[in-house]
Amino acid sequence: MPTPDQMVVAAAQAALRPLGLRRQNRTRTWVEDRGWWLLLVVLERTRGGDTRLAVAAKFLWGPMRELTYDLGGPVYWREDTGDFATERSQDGHVWVQSIRHVRDDQFATDLEQLTGIARRRVEQLRQEIATPADVARVLSAPQSRINATSWWNAFHAGAAAGLSGDVALARKHFDRIRPDRLAVGWEHDLGRRAAALGALADDPPALFHRLREDIAEMRSGLGLPDAPRGVPPEPVW
């Protein structure tokens, strides 16, 4: 009989491979290369042995080489209806974030629902951020998620705007990353990167090509192919 881990992998492979996602090595992470971003589906095994779902975008304009959740993340759902959301609702219904193996038949049923929700969230996220302009619009909207108004949110919004040719919006977001409010090392690094990109906002083609170079550097660092599909074309200036 398969172990619970093997059941998770088999269910995820069956659901996600037809969508173009590939398992990363022997992990519980499935990845689709979208050119300027990676689509991640993670069926994380918690310390308690549960299986928890996250679907997220990792933007390749850098600078973190880890598979970070730059947009999206944990998924919550109602077992009774299959409705799902990216935040736990306070509507009086029971929303869950994970499943647990009790019996093989029960776990197989729960995995079928879980991977079906993963498929739906994958397709939803693809539609939400089909272009860098979509990312800039989504991240420029009022954010309700905890930490969504962080320096990283501003950086990703600025980079997406610059890549789409909206240099005024790019400058606005890069300028939000205030050097006088930065404390720890990674914040200073991010601030320097944002300042360097913001300084190119008066030259839209230069900003665009710098971001393209950053994407190429990140792709190389992650061992991704040099000429991916989906890298945004140069805007008409």
mmCIF file of N, CA, C and O in Angstrom, residues 75-108:
data_model
loop_
_atom_site.group_PDB
_atom_site.id
_atom_site.type_symbol
_atom_site.label_atom_id
_atom_site.label_comp_id
_atom_site.label_asym_id
_atom_site.label_seq_id
_atom_site.Cartn_x
_atom_site.Cartn_y
_atom_site.Cartn_z
ATOM 1 N N VAL A 75 -3.917 28.731 0.862
ATOM 2 C CA VAL A 75 -5.278 28.658 0.340
ATOM 3 C C VAL A 75 -6.157 28.021 1.416
ATOM 4 O O VAL A 75 -5.784 27.030 2.038
ATOM 5 N N TYR A 76 -7.333 28.616 1.621
ATOM 6 C CA TYR A 76 -8.317 28.104 2.566
ATOM 7 C C TYR A 76 -9.548 27.654 1.791
ATOM 8 O O TYR A 76 -9.862 28.210 0.735
ATOM 9 N N TRP A 77 -10.264 26.682 2.319
ATOM 10 C CA TRP A 77 -11.447 26.214 1.598
ATOM 11 C C TRP A 77 -12.477 25.648 2.568
ATOM 12 O O TRP A 77 -12.180 25.323 3.719
ATOM 13 N N ARG A 78 -13.709 25.564 2.041
ATOM 14 C CA ARG A 78 -14.803 24.934 2.778
ATOM 15 C C ARG A 78 -14.966 23.510 2.262
ATOM 16 O O ARG A 78 -15.171 23.297 1.072
ATOM 17 N N GLU A 79 -14.881 22.560 3.161
ATOM 18 C CA GLU A 79 -15.004 21.165 2.750
ATOM 19 C C GLU A 79 -16.393 20.848 2.212
ATOM 20 O O GLU A 79 -16.543 19.981 1.348
ATOM 21 N N ASP A 80 -17.422 21.564 2.710
ATOM 22 C CA ASP A 80 -18.787 21.230 2.319
ATOM 23 C C ASP A 80 -19.136 21.727 0.924
ATOM 24 O O ASP A 80 -19.928 21.096 0.207
ATOM 25 N N THR A 81 -18.539 22.836 0.503
ATOM 26 C CA THR A 81 -18.895 23.418 -0.794
ATOM 27 C C THR A 81 -17.746 23.426 -1.796
ATOM 28 O O THR A 81 -17.981 23.566 -2.999
ATOM 29 N N GLY A 82 -16.497 23.340 -1.326
ATOM 30 C CA GLY A 82 -15.345 23.450 -2.218
ATOM 31 C C GLY A 82 -14.972 24.878 -2.538
ATOM 32 O O GLY A 82 -14.031 25.117 -3.300
ATOM 33 N N ASP A 83 -15.695 25.870 -1.978
ATOM 34 C CA ASP A 83 -15.305 27.267 -2.163
ATOM 35 C C ASP A 83 -13.928 27.472 -1.553
ATOM 36 O O ASP A 83 -13.595 26.876 -0.521
ATOM 37 N N PHE A 84 -13.120 28.344 -2.179
ATOM 38 C CA PHE A 84 -11.786 28.595 -1.632
ATOM 39 C C PHE A 84 -11.487 30.077 -1.634
ATOM 40 O O PHE A 84 -12.128 30.867 -2.334
ATOM 41 N N ALA A 85 -10.504 30.476 -0.830
ATOM 42 C CA ALA A 85 -10.118 31.878 -0.696
ATOM 43 C C ALA A 85 -8.659 31.944 -0.275
ATOM 44 O O ALA A 85 -8.088 30.958 0.201
ATOM 45 N N THR A 86 -8.058 33.107 -0.450
ATOM 46 C CA THR A 86 -6.662 33.301 -0.065
ATOM 47 C C THR A 86 -6.542 33.895 1.334
ATOM 48 O O THR A 86 -5.434 34.133 1.807
ATOM 49 N N GLU A 87 -7.655 34.148 1.986
ATOM 50 C CA GLU A 87 -7.670 34.575 3.383
ATOM 51 C C GLU A 87 -8.751 33.791 4.104
ATOM 52 O O GLU A 87 -9.784 33.465 3.516
ATOM 53 N N ARG A 88 -8.538 33.508 5.368
ATOM 54 C CA ARG A 88 -9.544 32.782 6.138
ATOM 55 C C ARG A 88 -10.743 33.687 6.376
ATOM 56 O O ARG A 88 -10.630 34.753 6.985
ATOM 57 N N SER A 89 -11.895 33.280 5.893
ATOM 58 C CA SER A 89 -13.099 34.083 6.013
ATOM 59 C C SER A 89 -13.668 34.017 7.427
ATOM 60 O O SER A 89 -13.546 33.001 8.108
ATOM 61 N N GLN A 90 -14.288 35.105 7.834
ATOM 62 C CA GLN A 90 -14.948 35.163 9.142
ATOM 63 C C GLN A 90 -16.461 35.197 8.948
ATOM 64 O O GLN A 90 -17.172 35.986 9.579
ATOM 65 N N ASP A 91 -16.953 34.335 8.061
ATOM 66 C CA ASP A 91 -18.378 34.364 7.718
ATOM 67 C C ASP A 91 -19.213 33.375 8.513
ATOM 68 O O ASP A 91 -20.398 33.171 8.224
ATOM 69 N N GLY A 92 -18.628 32.761 9.534
ATOM 70 C CA GLY A 92 -19.365 31.818 10.352
ATOM 71 C C GLY A 92 -19.265 30.381 9.895
ATOM 72 O O GLY A 92 -19.670 29.459 10.622
ATOM 73 N N HIS A 93 -18.733 30.150 8.691
ATOM 74 C CA HIS A 93 -18.545 28.792 8.194
ATOM 75 C C HIS A 93 -17.158 28.282 8.581
ATOM 76 O O HIS A 93 -16.278 29.050 8.968
ATOM 77 N N VAL A 94 -16.973 26.987 8.468
ATOM 78 C CA VAL A 94 -15.679 26.379 8.791
ATOM 79 C C VAL A 94 -14.809 26.370 7.540
ATOM 80 O O VAL A 94 -15.141 25.740 6.537
ATOM 81 N N TRP A 95 -13.698 27.102 7.611
ATOM 82 C CA TRP A 95 -12.705 27.139 6.531
ATOM 83 C C TRP A 95 -11.455 26.422 7.017
ATOM 84 O O TRP A 95 -10.983 26.673 8.125
ATOM 85 N N VAL A 96 -10.912 25.537 6.200
ATOM 86 C CA VAL A 96 -9.747 24.761 6.593
ATOM 87 C C VAL A 96 -8.561 25.098 5.689
ATOM 88 O O VAL A 96 -8.728 25.678 4.611
ATOM 89 N N GLN A 97 -7.387 24.733 6.142
ATOM 90 C CA GLN A 97 -6.167 24.996 5.379
ATOM 91 C C GLN A 97 -5.368 23.728 5.131
ATOM 92 O O GLN A 97 -4.386 23.746 4.393
ATOM 93 N N SER A 98 -5.782 22.609 5.727
ATOM 94 C CA SER A 98 -4.984 21.398 5.609
ATOM 95 C C SER A 98 -5.870 20.169 5.737
ATOM 96 O O SER A 98 -7.025 20.245 6.159
ATOM 97 N N ILE A 99 -5.290 19.036 5.339
ATOM 98 C CA ILE A 99 -5.959 17.744 5.501
ATOM 99 C C ILE A 99 -5.030 16.810 6.257
ATOM 100 O O ILE A 99 -3.814 17.006 6.275
ATOM 101 N N ARG A 100 -5.623 15.783 6.865
ATOM 102 C CA ARG A 100 -4.835 14.843 7.670
ATOM 103 C C ARG A 100 -5.208 13.417 7.283
ATOM 104 O O ARG A 100 -6.377 13.108 7.058
ATOM 105 N N HIS A 101 -4.196 12.563 7.222
ATOM 106 C CA HIS A 101 -4.442 11.162 6.932
ATOM 107 C C HIS A 101 -4.953 10.455 8.181
ATOM 108 O O HIS A 101 -4.292 10.431 9.222
ATOM 109 N N VAL A 102 -6.155 9.897 8.079
ATOM 110 C CA VAL A 102 -6.718 9.054 9.120
ATOM 111 C C VAL A 102 -6.869 7.627 8.594
ATOM 112 O O VAL A 102 -6.426 6.670 9.202
ATOM 113 N N ARG A 103 -7.494 7.556 7.424
ATOM 114 C CA ARG A 103 -7.635 6.277 6.708
ATOM 115 C C ARG A 103 -7.322 6.541 5.237
ATOM 116 O O ARG A 103 -7.485 7.662 4.736
ATOM 117 N N ASP A 104 -6.896 5.534 4.531
ATOM 118 C CA ASP A 104 -6.537 5.711 3.125
ATOM 119 C C ASP A 104 -7.714 6.209 2.293
ATOM 120 O O ASP A 104 -7.551 7.110 1.448
ATOM 121 N N ASP A 105 -8.911 5.642 2.495
ATOM 122 C CA ASP A 105 -10.052 6.057 1.674
ATOM 123 C C ASP A 105 -10.439 7.495 1.964
ATOM 124 O O ASP A 105 -10.732 8.280 1.043
ATOM 125 N N GLN A 106 -10.432 7.866 3.227
ATOM 126 C CA GLN A 106 -10.738 9.262 3.595
ATOM 127 C C GLN A 106 -9.697 10.211 3.018
ATOM 128 O O GLN A 106 -10.014 11.278 2.474
ATOM 129 N N PHE A 107 -8.413 9.835 3.112
ATOM 130 C CA PHE A 107 -7.337 10.714 2.643
ATOM 131 C C PHE A 107 -7.399 10.869 1.125
ATOM 132 O O PHE A 107 -7.172 11.969 0.593
ATOM 133 N N ALA A 108 -7.719 9.802 0.422
ATOM 134 C CA ALA A 108 -7.837 9.875 -1.036
ATOM 135 C C ALA A 108 -8.948 10.842 -1.438
ATOM 136 O O ALA A 108 -8.796 11.639 -2.380
#
